[in-house]
PDB file of C-alpha atoms and ligand atoms in Angstrom:
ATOM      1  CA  UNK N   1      85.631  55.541  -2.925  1.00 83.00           C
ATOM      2  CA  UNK N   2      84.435  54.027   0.056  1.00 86.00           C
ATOM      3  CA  UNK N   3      80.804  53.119  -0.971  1.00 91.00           C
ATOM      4  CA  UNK N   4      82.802  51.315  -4.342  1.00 91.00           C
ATOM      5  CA  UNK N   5      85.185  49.436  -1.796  1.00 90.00           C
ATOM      6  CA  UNK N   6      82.466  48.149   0.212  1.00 92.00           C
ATOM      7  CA  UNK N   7      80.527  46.791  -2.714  1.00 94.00           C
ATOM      8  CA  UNK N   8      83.621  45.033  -4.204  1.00 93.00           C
ATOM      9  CA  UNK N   9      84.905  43.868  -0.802  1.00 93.00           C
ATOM     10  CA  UNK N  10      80.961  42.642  -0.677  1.00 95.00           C
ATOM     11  CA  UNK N  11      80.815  40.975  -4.234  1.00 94.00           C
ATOM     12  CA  UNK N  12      83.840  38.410  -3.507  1.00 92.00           C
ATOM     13  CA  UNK N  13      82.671  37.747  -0.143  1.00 95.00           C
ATOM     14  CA  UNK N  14      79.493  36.683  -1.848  1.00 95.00           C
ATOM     15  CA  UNK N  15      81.074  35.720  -5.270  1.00 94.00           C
ATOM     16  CA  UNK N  16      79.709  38.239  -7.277  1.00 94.00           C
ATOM     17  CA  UNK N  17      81.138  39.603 -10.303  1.00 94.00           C
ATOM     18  CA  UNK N  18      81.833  43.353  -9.880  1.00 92.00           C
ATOM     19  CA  UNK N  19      82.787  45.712 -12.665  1.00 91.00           C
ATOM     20  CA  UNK N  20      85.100  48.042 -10.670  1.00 90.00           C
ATOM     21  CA  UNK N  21      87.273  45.342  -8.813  1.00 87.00           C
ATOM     22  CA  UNK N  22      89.483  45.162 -11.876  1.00 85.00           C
ATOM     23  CA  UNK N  23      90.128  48.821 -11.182  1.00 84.00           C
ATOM     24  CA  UNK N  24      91.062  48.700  -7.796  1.00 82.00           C
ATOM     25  CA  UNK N  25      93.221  44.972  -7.593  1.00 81.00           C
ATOM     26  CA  UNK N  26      96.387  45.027  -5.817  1.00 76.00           C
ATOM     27  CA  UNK N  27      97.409  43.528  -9.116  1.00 77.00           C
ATOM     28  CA  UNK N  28      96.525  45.936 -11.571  1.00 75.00           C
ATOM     29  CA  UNK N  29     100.228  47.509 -11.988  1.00 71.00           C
ATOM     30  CA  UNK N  30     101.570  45.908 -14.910  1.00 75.00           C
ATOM     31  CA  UNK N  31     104.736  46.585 -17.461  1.00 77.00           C
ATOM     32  CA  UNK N  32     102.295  48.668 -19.303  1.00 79.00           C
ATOM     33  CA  UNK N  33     101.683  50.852 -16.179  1.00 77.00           C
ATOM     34  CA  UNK N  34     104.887  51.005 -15.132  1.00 80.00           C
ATOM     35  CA  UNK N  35     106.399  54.474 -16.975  1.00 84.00           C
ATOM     36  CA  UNK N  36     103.185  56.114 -15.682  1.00 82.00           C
ATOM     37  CA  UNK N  37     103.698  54.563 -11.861  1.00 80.00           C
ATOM     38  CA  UNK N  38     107.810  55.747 -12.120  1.00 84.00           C
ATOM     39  CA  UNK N  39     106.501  59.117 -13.445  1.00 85.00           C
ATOM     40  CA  UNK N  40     104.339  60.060 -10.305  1.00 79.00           C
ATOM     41  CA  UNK N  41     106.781  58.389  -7.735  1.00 80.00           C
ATOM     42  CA  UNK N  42     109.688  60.437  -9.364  1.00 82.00           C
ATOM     43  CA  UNK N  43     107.447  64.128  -9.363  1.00 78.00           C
ATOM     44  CA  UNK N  44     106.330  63.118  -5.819  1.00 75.00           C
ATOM     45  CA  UNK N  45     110.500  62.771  -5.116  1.00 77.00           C
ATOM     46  CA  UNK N  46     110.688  66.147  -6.996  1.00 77.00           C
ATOM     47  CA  UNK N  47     108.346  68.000  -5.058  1.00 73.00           C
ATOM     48  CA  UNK N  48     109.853  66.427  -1.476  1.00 72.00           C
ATOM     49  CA  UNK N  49     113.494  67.623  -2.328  1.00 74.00           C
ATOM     50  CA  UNK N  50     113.112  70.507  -4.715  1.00 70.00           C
ATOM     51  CA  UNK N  51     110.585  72.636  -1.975  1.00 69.00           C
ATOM     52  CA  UNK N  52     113.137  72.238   0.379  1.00 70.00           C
ATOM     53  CA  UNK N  53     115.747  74.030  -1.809  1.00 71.00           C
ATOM     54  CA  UNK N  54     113.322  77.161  -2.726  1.00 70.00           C
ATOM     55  CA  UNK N  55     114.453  80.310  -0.720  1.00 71.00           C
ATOM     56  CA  UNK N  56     111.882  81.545   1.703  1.00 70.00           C
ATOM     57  CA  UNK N  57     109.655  84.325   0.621  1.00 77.00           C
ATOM     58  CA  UNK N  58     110.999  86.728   3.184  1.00 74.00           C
ATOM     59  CA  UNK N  59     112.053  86.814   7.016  1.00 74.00           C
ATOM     60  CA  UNK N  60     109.142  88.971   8.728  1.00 81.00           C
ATOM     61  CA  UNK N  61     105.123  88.994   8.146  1.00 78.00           C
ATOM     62  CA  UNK N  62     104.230  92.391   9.577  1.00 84.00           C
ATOM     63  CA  UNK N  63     103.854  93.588   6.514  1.00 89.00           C
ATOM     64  CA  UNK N  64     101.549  90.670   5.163  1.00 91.00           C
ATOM     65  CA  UNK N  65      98.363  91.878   3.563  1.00 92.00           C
ATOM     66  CA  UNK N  66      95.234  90.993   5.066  1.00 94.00           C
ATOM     67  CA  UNK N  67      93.908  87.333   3.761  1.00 95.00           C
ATOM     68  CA  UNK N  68      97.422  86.263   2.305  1.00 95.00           C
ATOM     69  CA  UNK N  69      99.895  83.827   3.143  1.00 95.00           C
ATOM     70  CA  UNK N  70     104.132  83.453   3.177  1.00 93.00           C
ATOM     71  CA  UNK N  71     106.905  80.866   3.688  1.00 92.00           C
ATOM     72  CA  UNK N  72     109.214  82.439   6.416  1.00 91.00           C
ATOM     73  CA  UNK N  73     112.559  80.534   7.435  1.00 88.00           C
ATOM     74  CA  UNK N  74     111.368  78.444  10.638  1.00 88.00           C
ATOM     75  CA  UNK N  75     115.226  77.192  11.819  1.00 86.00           C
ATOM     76  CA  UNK N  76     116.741  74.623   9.690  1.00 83.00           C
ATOM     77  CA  UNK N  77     112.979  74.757   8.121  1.00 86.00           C
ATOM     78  CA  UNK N  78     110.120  76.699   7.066  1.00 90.00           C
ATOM     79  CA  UNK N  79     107.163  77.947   8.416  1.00 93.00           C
ATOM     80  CA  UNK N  80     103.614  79.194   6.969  1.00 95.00           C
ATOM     81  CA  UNK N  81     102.033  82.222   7.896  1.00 96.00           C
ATOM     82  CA  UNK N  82      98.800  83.579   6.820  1.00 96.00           C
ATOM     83  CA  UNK N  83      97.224  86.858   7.568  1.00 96.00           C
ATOM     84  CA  UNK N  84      93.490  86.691   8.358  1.00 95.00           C
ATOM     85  CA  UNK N  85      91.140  89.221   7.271  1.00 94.00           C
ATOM     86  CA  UNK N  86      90.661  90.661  11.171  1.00 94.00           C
ATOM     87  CA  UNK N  87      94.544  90.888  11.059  1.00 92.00           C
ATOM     88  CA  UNK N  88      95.101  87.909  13.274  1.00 94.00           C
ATOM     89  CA  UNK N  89      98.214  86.070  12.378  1.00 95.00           C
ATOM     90  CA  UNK N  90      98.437  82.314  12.364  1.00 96.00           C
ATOM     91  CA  UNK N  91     101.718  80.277  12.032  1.00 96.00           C
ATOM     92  CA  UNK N  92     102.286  76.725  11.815  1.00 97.00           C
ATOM     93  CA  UNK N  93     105.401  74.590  10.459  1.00 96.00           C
ATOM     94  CA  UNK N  94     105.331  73.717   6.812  1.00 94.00           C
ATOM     95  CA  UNK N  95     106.522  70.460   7.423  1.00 94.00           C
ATOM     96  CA  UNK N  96     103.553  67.499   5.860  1.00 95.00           C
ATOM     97  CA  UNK N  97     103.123  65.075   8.977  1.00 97.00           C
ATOM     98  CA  UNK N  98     102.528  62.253   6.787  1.00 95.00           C
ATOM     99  CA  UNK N  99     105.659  61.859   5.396  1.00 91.00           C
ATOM    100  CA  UNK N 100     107.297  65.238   5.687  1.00 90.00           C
ATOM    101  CA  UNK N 101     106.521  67.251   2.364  1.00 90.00           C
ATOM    102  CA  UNK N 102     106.334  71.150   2.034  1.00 91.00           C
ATOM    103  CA  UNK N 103     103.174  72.379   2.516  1.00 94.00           C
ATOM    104  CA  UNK N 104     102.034  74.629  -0.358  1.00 93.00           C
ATOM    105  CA  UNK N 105      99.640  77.701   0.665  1.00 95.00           C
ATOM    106  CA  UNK N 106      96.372  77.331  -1.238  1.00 96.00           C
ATOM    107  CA  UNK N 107      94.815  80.735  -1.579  1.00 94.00           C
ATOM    108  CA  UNK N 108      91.206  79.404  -2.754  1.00 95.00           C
ATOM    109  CA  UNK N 109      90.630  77.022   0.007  1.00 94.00           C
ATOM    110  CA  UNK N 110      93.134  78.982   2.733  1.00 96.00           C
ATOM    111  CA  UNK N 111      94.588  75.415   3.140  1.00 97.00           C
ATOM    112  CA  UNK N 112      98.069  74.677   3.081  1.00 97.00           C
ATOM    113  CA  UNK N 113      98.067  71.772   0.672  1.00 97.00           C
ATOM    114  CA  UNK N 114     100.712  68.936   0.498  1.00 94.00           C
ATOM    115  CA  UNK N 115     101.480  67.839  -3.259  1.00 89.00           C
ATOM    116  CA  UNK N 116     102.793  65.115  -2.338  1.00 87.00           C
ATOM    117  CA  UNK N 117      99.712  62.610  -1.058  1.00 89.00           C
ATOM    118  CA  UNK N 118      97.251  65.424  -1.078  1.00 92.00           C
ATOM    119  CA  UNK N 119      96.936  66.159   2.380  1.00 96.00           C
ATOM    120  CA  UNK N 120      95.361  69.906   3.582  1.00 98.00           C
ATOM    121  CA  UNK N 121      95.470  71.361   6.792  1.00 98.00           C
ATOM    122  CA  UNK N 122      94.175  74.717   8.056  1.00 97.00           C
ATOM    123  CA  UNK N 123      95.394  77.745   8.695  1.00 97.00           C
ATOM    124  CA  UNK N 124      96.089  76.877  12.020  1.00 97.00           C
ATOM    125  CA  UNK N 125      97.321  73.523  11.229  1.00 97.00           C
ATOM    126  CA  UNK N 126      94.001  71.605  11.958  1.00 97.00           C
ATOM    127  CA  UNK N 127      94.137  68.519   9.509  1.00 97.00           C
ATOM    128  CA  UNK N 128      91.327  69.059   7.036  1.00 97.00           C
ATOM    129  CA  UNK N 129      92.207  66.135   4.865  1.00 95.00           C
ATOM    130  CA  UNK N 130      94.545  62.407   5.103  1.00 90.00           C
ATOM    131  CA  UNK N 131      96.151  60.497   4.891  1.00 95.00           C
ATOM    132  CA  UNK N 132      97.813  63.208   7.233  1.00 96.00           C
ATOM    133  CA  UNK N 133      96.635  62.452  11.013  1.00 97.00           C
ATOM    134  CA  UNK N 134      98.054  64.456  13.062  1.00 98.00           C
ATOM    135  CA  UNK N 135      97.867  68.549  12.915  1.00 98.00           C
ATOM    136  CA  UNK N 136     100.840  71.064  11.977  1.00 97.00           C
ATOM    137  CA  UNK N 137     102.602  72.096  14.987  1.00 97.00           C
ATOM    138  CA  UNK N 138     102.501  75.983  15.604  1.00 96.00           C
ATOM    139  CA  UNK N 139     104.905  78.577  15.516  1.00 94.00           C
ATOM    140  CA  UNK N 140     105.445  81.545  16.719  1.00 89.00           C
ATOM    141  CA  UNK N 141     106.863  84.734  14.893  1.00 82.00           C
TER     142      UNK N 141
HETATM  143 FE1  FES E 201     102.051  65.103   2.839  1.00 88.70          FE
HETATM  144 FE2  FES E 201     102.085  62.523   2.317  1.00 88.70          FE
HETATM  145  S1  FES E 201     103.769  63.805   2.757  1.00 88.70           S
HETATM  146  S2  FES E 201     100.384  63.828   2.404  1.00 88.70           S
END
């Protein structure tokens, strides 16, 4: 998206028509828009209240399988840990640092994955993806 913005941002400075800046105006929310725009907001509200309230998926990970990941309690929150394939164990908070979603264990990618914005951090909590900028803390078992 960044090549796009610059050749919009490019076109007004010069005056030039574009035929993206329509898609990307501040202004393009309109009435019409609006069921779609209060549909995401409210699953984005979903997803930062209702991961909160699902139970953790156990209290220990020495019995995690190689290459496989679990929410453990982590205090008044929860923590991810994830079992590498050398048996190393890795565990960070689940808590988004963008705004302060659950993280969501993504077995394809071993990411844990924020449905809320879309941020992804590593199984160490490296950020691998924003608008997150700052990494997952670690924990310890
Ligand atoms: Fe996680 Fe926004 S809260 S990306």
């Amino acid at each position: 998206m960044g090549t796009v913005a610059g050749q919009i941002v490019a076109d007004r400075i010069t005056g030039a028509e574009n035929p993206h800046a329509g898609l990307f105006s501040p202004h393009r929310v309109s009435v019409s828009s609006a069921p779609t725009l209060l549909q995401q907001n409210a699953q984005v509200a979903k997803d930062l209240i209702g991961d909160r309230l699902l139970p953790a998926e156990g209290t220990r990970a020495d019995d995690l399988a190689a290459d496989s990941a679990r929410v453990l309690p982590d205090g008044a929150g929860k923590k991810g840990v994830y079992r590498d394939r050398a048996g190393g164990v890795h565990a960070v908070s689940l808590r988004c640092t963008h705004l302060g979603c659950l993280l969501r264990f993504n077995g394809a990618e071993r990411s844990w994955d924020c449905s809320c914005h879309g941020s992804r951090f590593d199984v160490d909590g490296a950020v691998l993806e924003g608008p997150a900028a700052r990494p997952l803390p670690r924990r310890d078992l």
